[in-house]
C-alpha positions as a Python dict, from the first residue, in 0.01 Angstrom:
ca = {
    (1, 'X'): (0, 0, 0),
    (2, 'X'): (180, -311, -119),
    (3, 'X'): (145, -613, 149),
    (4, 'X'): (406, -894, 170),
    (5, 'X'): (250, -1216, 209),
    (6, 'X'): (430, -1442, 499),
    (7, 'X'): (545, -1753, 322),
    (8, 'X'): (401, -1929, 666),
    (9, 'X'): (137, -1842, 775),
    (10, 'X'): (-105, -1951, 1107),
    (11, 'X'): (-463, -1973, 1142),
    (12, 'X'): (-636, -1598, 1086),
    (13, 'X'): (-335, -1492, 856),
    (14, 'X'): (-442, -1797, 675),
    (15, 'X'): (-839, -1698, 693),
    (16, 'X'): (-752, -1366, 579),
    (17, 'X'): (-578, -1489, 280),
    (18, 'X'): (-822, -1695, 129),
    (19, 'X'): (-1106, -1539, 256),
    (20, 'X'): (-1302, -1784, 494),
    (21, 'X'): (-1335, -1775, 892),
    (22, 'X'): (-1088, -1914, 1172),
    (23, 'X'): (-1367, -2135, 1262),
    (24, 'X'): (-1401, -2302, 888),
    (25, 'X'): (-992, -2315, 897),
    (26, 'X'): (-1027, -2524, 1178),
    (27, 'X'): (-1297, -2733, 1062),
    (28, 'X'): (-1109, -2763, 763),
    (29, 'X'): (-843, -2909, 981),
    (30, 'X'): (-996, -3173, 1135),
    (31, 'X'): (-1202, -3265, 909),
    (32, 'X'): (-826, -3272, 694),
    (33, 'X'): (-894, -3142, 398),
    (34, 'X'): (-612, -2886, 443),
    (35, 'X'): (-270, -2933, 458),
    (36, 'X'): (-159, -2807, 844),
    (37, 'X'): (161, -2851, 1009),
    (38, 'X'): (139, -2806, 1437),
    (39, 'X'): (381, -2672, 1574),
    (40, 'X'): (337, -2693, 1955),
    (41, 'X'): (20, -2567, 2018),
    (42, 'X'): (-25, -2404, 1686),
    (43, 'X'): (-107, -2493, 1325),
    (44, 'X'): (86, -2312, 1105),
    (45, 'X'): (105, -2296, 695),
    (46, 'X'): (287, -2257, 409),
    (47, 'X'): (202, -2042, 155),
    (48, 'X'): (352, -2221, -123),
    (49, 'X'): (143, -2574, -38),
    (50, 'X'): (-192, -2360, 5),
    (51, 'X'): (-148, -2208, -314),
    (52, 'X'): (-117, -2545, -509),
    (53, 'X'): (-397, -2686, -232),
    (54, 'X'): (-608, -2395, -380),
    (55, 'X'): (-528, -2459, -702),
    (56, 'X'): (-616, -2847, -673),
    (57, 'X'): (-953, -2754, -520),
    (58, 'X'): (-1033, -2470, -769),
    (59, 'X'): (-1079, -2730, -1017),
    (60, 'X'): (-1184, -3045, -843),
    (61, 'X'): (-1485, -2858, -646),
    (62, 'X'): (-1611, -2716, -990),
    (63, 'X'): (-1675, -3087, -1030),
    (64, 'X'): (-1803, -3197, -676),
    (65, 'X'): (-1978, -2849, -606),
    (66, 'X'): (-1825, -2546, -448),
    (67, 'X'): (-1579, -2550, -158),
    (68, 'X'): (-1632, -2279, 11),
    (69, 'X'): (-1994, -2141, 61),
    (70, 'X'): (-2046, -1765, 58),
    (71, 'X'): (-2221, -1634, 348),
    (72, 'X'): (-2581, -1552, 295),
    (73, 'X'): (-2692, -1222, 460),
    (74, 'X'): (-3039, -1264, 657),
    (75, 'X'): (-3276, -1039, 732),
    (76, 'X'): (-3609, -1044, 900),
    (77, 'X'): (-3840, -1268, 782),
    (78, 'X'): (-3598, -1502, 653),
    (79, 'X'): (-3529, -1310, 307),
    (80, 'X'): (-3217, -1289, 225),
    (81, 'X'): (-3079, -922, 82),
    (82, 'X'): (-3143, -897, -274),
    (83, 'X'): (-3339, -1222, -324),
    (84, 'X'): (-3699, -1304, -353),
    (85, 'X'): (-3839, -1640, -172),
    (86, 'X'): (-3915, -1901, -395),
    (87, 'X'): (-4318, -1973, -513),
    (88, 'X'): (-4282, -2290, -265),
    (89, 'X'): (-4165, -2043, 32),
    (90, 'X'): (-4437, -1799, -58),
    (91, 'X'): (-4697, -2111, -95),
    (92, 'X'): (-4613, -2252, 211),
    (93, 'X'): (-4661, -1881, 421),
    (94, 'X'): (-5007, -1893, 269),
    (95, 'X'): (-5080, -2192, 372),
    (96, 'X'): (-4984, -2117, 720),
    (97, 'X'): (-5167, -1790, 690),
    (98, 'X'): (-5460, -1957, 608),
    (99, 'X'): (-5437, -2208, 875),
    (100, 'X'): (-5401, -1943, 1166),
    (101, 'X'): (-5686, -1764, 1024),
    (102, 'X'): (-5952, -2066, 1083),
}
């Protein structure tokens, strides 16, 4: 099914769109890094200015590190899915092992 984008958009159309949380939109906000227009009690955006935004930050955080962080999935014991801890983690649980043992 084709989907229209809105050419303004608010704050979880916005999320949606680019793929982060309403809570890192915000953040984004006042930390103003993105360009918001409020509108009474509401932030809204255009689509047009995001999309050169993203474009400006595409290459700029490849430079400064990444903009966005993915989110890490946890499970127990701290490991996240599909990734071994490190020799320091692992050296460090010994060591604690061996210290609760004594």
């Amino acid at each position: 099914m084709l989907i229209m984008q809105k050419e303004i958009m608010n704050v979880s159309e916005l999320a949606e769109y680019i793929g982060v949380s309403g809570s890192k939109i915000y953040k984004l906000i006042r930390d103003k890094k993105i360009p918001a227009s409020k509108i009474g009690r509401q932030y809204k955006f255009s689509k047009q200015v995001i999309d050169s935004w993203l474009k400006e930050h595409i290459i700029t955080s490849s430079l400064n590190g990444p903009l966005f962080q993915p989110k890490k999935n946890i499970v127990k014991g701290g490991e996240k899915n599909g990734e071994e801890k490190s020799s320091e983690e692992k050296s460090r649980e010994e060591e604690s092992g061996e210290e609760k043992s004594r």
